[in-house]
mmCIF file of C-alpha atoms in Angstrom:
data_model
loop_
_atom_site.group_PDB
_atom_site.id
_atom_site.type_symbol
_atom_site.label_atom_id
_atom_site.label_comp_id
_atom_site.label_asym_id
_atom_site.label_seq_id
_atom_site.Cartn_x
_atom_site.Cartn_y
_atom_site.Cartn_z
ATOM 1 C CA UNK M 690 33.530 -0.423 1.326
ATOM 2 C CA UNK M 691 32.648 3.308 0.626
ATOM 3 C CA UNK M 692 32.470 5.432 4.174
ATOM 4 C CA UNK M 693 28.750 6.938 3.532
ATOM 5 C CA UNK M 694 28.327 10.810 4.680
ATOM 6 C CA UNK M 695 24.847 10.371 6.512
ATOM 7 C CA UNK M 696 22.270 13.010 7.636
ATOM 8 C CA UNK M 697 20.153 11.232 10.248
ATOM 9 C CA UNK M 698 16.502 12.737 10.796
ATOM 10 C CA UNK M 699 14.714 11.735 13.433
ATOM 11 C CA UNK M 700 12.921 13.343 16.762
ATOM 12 C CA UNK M 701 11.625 11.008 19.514
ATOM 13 C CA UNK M 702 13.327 8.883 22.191
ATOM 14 C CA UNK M 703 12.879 5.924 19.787
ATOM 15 C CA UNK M 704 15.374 7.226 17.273
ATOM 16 C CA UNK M 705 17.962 7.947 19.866
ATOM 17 C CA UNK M 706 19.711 4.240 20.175
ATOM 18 C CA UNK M 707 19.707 4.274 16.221
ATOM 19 C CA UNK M 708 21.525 7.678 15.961
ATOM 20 C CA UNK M 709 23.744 6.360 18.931
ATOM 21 C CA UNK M 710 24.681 3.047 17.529
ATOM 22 C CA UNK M 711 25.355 4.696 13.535
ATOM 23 C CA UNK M 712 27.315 7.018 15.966
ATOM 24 C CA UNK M 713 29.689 4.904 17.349
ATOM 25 C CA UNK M 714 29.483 1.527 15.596
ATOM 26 C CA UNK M 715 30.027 2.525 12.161
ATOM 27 C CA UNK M 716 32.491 3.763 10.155
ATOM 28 C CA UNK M 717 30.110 6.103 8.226
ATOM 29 C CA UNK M 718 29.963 9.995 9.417
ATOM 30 C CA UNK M 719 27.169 11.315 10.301
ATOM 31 C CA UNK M 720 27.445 15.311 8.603
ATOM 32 C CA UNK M 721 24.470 16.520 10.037
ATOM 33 C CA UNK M 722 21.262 15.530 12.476
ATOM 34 C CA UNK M 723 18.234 17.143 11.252
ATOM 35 C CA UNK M 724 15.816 17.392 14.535
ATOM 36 C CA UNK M 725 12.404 19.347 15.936
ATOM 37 C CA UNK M 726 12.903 22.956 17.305
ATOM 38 C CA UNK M 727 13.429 23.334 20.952
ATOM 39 C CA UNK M 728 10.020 23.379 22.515
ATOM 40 C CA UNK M 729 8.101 24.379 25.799
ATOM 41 C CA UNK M 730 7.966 21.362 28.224
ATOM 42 C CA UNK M 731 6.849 20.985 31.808
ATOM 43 C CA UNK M 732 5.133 23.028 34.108
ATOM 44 C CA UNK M 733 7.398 25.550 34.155
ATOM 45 C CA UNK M 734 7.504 26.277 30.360
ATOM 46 C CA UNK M 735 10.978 25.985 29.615
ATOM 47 C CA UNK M 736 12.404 25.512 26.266
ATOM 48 C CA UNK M 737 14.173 21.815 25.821
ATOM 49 C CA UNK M 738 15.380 20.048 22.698
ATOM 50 C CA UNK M 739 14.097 16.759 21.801
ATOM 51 C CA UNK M 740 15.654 13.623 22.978
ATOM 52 C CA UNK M 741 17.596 13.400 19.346
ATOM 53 C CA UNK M 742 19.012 16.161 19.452
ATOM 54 C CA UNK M 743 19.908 16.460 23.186
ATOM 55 C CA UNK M 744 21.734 12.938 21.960
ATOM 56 C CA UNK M 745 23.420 14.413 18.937
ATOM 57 C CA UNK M 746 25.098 17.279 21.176
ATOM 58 C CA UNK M 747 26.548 14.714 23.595
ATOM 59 C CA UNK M 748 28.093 12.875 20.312
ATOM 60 C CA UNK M 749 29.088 16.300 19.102
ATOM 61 C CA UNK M 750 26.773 16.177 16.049
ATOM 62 C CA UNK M 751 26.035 19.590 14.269
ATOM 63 C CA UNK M 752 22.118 19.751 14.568
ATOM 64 C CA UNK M 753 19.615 21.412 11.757
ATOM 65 C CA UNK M 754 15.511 22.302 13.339
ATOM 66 C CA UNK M 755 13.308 21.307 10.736
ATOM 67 C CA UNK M 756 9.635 21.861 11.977
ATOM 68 C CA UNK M 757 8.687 21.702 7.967
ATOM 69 C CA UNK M 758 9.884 19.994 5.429
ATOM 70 C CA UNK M 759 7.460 20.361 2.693
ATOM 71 C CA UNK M 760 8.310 24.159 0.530
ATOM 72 C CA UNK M 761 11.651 24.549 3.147
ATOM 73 C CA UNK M 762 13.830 25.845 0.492
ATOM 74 C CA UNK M 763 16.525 26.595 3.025
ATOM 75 C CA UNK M 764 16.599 22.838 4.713
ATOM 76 C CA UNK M 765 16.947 21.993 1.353
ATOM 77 C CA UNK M 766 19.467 24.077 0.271
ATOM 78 C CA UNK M 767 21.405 23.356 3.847
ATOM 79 C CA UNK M 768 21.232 19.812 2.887
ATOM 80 C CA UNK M 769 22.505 19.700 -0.636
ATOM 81 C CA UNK M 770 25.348 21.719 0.592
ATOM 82 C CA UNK M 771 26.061 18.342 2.915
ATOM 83 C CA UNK M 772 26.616 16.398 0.009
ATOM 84 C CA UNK M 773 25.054 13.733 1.321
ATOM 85 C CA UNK M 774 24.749 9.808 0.490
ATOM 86 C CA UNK M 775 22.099 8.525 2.374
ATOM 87 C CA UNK M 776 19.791 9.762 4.502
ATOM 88 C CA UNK M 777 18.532 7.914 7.652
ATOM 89 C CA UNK M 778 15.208 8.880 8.970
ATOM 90 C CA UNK M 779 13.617 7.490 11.949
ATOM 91 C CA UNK M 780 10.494 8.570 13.584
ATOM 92 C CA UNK M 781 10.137 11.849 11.424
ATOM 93 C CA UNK M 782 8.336 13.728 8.714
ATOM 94 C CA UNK M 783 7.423 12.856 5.737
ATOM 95 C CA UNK M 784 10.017 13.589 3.068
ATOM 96 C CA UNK M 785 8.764 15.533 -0.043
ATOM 97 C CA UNK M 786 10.314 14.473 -2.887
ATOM 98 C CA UNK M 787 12.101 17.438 -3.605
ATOM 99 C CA UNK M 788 13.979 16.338 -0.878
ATOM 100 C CA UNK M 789 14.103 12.298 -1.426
ATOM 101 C CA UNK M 790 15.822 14.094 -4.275
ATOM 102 C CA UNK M 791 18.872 15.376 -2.472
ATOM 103 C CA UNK M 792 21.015 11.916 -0.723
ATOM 104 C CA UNK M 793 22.875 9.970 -4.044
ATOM 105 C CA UNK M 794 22.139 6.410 -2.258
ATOM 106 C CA UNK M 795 18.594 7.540 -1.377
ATOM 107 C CA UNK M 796 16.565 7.585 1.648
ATOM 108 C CA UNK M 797 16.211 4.752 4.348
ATOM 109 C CA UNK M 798 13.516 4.672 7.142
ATOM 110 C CA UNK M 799 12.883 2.234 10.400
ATOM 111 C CA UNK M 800 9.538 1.454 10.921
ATOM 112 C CA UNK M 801 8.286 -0.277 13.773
ATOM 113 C CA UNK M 802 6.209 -2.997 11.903
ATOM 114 C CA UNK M 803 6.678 -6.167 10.139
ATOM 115 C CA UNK M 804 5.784 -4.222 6.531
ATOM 116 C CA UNK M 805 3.478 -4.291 4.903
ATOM 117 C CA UNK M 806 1.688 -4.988 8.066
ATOM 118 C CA UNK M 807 0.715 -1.435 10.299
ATOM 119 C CA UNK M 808 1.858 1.218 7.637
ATOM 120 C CA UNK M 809 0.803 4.835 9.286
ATOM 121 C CA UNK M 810 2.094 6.621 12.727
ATOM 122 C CA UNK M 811 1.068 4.368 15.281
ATOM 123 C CA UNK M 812 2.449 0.817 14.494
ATOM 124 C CA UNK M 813 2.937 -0.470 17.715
ATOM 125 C CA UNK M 814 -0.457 0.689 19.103
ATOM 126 C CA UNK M 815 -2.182 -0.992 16.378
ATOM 127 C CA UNK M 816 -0.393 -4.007 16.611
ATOM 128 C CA UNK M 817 -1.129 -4.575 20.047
ATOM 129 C CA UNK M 818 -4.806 -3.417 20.132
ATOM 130 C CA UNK M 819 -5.265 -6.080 17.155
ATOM 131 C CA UNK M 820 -3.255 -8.817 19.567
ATOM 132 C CA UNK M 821 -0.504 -10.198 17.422
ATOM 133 C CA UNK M 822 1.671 -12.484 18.650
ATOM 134 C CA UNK M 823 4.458 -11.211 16.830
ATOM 135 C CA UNK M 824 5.549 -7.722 15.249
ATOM 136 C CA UNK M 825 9.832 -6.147 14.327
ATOM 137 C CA UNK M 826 11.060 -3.338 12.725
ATOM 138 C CA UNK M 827 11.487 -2.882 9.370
ATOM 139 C CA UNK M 828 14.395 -0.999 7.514
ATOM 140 C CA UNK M 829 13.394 -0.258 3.953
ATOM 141 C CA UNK M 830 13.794 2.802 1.162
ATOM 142 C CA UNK M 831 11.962 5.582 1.288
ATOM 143 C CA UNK M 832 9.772 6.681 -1.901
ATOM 144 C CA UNK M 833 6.902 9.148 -2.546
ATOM 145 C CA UNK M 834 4.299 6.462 -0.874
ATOM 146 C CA UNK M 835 3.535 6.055 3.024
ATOM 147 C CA UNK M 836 5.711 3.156 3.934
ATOM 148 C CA UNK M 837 5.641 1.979 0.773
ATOM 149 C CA UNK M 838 9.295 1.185 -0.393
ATOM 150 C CA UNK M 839 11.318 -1.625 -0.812
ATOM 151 C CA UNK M 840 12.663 -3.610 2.126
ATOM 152 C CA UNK M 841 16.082 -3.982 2.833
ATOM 153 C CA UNK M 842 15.806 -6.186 6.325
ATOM 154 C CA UNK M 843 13.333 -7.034 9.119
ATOM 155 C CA UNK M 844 14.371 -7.952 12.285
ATOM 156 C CA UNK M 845 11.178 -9.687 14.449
ATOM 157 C CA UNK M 846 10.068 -10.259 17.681
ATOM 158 C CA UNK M 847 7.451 -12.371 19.771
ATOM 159 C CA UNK M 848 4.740 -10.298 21.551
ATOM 160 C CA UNK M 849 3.146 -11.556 24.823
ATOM 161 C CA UNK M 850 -0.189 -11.874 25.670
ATOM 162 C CA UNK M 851 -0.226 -8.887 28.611
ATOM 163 C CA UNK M 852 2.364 -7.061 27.432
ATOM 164 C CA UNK M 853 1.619 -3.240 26.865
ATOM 165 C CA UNK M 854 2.445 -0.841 23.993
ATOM 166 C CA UNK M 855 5.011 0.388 25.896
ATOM 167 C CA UNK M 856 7.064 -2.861 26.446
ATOM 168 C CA UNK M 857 7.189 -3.700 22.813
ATOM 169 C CA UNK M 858 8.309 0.317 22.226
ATOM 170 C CA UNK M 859 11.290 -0.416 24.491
ATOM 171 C CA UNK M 860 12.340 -3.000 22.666
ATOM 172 C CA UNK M 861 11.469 -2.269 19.109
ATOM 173 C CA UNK M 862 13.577 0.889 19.313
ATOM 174 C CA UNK M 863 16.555 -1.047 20.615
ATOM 175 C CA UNK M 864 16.021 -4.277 18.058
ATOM 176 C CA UNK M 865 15.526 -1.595 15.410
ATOM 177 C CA UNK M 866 18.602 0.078 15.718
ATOM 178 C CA UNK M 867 20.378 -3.152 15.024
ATOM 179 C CA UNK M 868 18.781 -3.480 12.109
ATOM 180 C CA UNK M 869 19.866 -0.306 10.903
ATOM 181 C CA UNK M 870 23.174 -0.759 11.140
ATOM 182 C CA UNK M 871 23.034 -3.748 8.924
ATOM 183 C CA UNK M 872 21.099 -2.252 6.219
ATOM 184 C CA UNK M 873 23.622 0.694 6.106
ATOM 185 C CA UNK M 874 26.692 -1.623 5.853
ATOM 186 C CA UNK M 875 24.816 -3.156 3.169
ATOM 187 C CA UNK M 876 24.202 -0.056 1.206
ATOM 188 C CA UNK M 877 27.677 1.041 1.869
ATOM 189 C CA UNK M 878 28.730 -2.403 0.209
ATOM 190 C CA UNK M 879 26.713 -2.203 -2.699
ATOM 191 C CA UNK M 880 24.974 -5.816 -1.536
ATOM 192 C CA UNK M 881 21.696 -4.435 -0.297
ATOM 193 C CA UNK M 882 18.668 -6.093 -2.191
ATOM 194 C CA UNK M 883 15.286 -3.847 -2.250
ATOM 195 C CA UNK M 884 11.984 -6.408 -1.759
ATOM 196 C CA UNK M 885 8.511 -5.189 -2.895
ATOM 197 C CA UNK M 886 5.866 -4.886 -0.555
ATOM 198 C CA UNK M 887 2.811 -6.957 -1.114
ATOM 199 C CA UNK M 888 0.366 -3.904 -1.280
ATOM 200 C CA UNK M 889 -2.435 -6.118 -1.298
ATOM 201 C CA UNK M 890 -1.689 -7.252 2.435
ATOM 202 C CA UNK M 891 -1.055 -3.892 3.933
ATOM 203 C CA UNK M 892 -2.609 -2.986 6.897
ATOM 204 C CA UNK M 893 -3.182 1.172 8.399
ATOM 205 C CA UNK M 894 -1.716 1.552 11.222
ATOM 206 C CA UNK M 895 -2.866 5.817 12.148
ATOM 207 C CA UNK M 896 -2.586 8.471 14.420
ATOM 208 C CA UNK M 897 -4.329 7.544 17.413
ATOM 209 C CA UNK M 898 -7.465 9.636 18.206
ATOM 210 C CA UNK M 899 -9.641 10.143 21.734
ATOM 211 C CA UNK M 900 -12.306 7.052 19.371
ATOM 212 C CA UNK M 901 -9.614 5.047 19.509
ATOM 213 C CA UNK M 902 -9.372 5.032 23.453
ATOM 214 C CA UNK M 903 -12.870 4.906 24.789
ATOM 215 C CA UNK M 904 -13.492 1.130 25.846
ATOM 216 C CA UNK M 905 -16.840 -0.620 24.022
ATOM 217 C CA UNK M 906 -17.275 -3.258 26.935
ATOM 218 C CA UNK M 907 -19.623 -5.045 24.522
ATOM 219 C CA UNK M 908 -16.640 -6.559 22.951
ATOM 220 C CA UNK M 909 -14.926 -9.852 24.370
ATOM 221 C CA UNK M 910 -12.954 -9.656 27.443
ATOM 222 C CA UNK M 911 -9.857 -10.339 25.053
ATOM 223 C CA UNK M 912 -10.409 -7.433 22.750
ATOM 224 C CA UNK M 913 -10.717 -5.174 25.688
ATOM 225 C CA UNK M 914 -7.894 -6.389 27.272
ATOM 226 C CA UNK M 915 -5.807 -5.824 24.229
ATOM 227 C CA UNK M 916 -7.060 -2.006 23.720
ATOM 228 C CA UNK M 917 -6.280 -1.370 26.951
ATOM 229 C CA UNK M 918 -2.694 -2.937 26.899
ATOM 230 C CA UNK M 919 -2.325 -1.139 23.236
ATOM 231 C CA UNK M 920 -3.103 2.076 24.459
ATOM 232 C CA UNK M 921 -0.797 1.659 27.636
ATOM 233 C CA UNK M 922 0.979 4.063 28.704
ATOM 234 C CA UNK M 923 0.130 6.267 26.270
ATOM 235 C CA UNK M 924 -2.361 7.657 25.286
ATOM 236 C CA UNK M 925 -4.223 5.299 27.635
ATOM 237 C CA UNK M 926 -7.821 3.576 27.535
ATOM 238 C CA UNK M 927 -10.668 5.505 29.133
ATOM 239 C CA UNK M 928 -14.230 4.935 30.066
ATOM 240 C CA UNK M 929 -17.327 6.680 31.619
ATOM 241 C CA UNK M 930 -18.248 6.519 35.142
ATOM 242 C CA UNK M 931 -21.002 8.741 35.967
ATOM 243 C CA UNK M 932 -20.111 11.028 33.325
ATOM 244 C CA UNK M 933 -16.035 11.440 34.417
ATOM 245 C CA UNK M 934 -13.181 9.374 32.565
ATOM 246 C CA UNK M 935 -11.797 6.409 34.562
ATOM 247 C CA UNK M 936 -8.465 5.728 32.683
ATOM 248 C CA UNK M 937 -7.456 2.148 32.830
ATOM 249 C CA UNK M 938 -4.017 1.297 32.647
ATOM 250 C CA UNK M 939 -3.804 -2.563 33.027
ATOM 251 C CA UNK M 940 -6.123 -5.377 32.816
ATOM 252 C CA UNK M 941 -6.338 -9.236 32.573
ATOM 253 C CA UNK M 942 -9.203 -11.160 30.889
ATOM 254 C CA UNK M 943 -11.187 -13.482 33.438
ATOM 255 C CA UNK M 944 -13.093 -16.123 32.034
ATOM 256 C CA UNK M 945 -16.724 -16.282 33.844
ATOM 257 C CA UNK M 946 -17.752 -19.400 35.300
ATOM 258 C CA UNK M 947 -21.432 -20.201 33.986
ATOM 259 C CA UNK M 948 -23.351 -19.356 36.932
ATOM 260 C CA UNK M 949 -20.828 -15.739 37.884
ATOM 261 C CA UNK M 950 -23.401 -13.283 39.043
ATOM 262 C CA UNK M 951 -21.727 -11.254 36.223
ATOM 263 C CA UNK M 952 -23.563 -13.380 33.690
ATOM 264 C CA UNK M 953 -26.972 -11.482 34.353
ATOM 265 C CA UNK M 954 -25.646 -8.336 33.938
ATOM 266 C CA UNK M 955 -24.778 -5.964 30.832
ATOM 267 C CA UNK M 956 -21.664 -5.176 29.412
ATOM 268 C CA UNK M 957 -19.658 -2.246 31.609
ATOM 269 C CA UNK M 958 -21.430 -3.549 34.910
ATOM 270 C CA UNK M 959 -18.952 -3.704 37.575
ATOM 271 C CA UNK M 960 -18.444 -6.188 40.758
ATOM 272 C CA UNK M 961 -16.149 -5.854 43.469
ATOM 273 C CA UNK M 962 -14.711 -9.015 44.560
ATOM 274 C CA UNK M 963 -12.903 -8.383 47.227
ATOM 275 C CA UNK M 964 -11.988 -11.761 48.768
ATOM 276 C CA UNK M 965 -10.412 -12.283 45.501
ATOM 277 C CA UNK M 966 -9.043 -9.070 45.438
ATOM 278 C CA UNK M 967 -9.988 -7.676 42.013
ATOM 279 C CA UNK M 968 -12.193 -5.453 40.324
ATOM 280 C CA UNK M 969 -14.176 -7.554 37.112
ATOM 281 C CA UNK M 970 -15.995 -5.714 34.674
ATOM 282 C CA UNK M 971 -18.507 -7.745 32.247
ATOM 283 C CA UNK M 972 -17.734 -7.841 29.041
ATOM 284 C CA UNK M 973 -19.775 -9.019 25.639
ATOM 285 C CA UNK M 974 -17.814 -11.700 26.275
ATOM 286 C CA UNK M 975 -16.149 -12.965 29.876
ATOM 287 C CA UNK M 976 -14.604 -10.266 32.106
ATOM 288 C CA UNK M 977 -11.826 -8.214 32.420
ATOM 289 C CA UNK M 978 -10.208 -7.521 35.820
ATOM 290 C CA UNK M 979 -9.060 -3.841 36.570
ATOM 291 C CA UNK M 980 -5.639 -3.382 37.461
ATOM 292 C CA UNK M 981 -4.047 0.150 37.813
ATOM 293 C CA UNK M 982 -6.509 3.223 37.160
ATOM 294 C CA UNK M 983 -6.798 6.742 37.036
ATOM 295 C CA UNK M 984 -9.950 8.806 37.787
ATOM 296 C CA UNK M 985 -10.447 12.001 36.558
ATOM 297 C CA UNK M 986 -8.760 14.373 39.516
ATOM 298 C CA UNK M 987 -7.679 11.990 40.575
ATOM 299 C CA UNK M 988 -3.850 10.351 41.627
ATOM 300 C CA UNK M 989 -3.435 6.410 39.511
ATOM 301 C CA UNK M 990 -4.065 3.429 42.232
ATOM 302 C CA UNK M 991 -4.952 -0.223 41.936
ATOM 303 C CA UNK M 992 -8.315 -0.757 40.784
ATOM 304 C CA UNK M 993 -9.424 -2.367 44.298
ATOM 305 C CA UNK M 994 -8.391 0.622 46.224
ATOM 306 C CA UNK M 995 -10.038 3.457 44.418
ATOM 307 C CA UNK M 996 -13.519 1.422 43.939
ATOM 308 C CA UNK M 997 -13.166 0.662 48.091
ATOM 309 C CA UNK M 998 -13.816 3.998 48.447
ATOM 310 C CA UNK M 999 -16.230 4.819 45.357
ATOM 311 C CA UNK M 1000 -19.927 5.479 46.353
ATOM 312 C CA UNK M 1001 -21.145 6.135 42.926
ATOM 313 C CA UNK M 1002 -22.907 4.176 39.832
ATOM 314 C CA UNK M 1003 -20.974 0.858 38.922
ATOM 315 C CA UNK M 1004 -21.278 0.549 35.348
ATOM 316 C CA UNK M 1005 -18.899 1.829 33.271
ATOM 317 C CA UNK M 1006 -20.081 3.442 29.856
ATOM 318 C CA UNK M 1007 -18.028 3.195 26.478
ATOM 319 C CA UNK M 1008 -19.139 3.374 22.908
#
């Protein structure tokens, strides 16, 4: 087997256990990390590097800023110099060809969706929002399309009915790194098979936008409840009340019994029930229950304690 000289690429905290476990469980060397510039973080301003490449100085990596990739003679120029065979890119920019040009073995990426399923920037989100019951990572070569390319491996995993965008995140990142590794020893052996996507069953999967938060309570309780979960933590649900955003964080959908005083009333309309201890909101559909929130100005509580003290309208207004 051929010991691969690898230039990883890759920004965000979900690339770190991939560069970590290429690190130090194979035997391919890693020539060069190719990372974000230091940016200004916190309150305070401060310049800090991104979570790759604060993880490629602990492994002693040599680190390259790329902020732009498309016309960057010099990256490219840098990364020719590497001689490199393969390059691994996880959570980054789009590669011009110019530089899918440069690696002899090509380009590999990890995406966090069962491809062709949730090509675009925000797999996970999607995936949850839409409420599948199952989603992975896939490992697959990198060509001039968006997530296009043929797949080396997938690696999958069940999805539960309340659990958030940032659950599956945790463990996509850690399930995809896995499934790295494997896809680079194949490579390395020459046994790596590349499987055309079906472009006829892709789904977009894109950059979330402040649309693709605001609740639309005349949905079912079940579609609400997965927005809300798909948007959680980040960049997190919102709705209206009188005219301020009420960030919701959590939820459960309630089925109504036919004769809930909820029934009568339209979609948004809230009701305290507080022998129950929960917050309902009527839906198109059922009701979902409110758990933690976060009012404009405001600190995030449980849903029953900041509508305790609330004096205002209860109806909560969406698309």
């Amino acid at each position: 087997m051929k010991t691969l000289r690898i230039v990883f690429m890759g920004s965000p905290d979900f690339a770190v256990p991939s560069l970590t476990r290429l690190a130090q469980q194979s035997p391919h060397r890693i020539v060069s990390v190719v990372s974000g510039s230091d940016k200004k973080r916190g309150r305070g301003g401060a310049l800090s590097p991104t979570p790759v490449k604060l993880k490629a100085l602990e492994l002693g990596l040599p680190v390259l800023h790329a902020d732009r990739l498309r016309g960057n003679t010099d990256l490219e120029q840098q990364l020719k110099a590497l001689a490199p065979d393969l390059f691994v890119v996880v959570a980054f920019k789009i590669l011009p060809d110019s530089l899918l040009a440069v690696p002899k073995l090509g380009s590999v990426n990890v995406h966090a969706s069962l491809l062709p399923k949730y090509r675009g920037a925000a797999p996970i989100h999607h995936a949850v929002m839409q409420g599948e019951t199952e989603t992975g990572c896939t490992v697959f070569r990198l060509d001039s399309g968006i997530d296009t390319g043929g797949i080396i491996t997938q690696v999958r995993t069940a999805v539960g009915p309340n659990e958030t965008t940032g659950d599956v995140y945790a463990r996509l990142m850690e399930l995809g790194s896995g499934a790295l590794l494997e896809a680079v020893q194949q490579l390395a052996q020459g046994t790596a098979t590349f499987t055309r996507q079906n472009n006829s069953a892709a789904t977009p999967a894109p950059k979330l936008y402040d649309e693709h938060c605001l609740l639309d309570f005349s949905r079912t309780a079940v579609q609400v409840h997965n927005q809300i979960r798909g948007l959680s933590p980040y960049p997190t649900a919102y709705s209206l009340l009188d005219g301020k955003r009420l960030k919701v964080l959590s939820s459960q959908p309630v089925t109504l019994e036919a004769e809930h005083p909820l029934q009568t009333l339209v979609p948004g309309s809230i009701m305290q029930d507080v022998s129950a201890g929960r917050v309902l909101v009527r839906c198109g559909e059922d009701a979902v229950c409110l758990g933690e929130v976060r009012f404009e100005g405001k600190k995030q509580m449980p849903a029953l304690d900041f509508f305790r003290g609330w004096n205002g309208s209860l109806r909560l207004k969406g698309l």
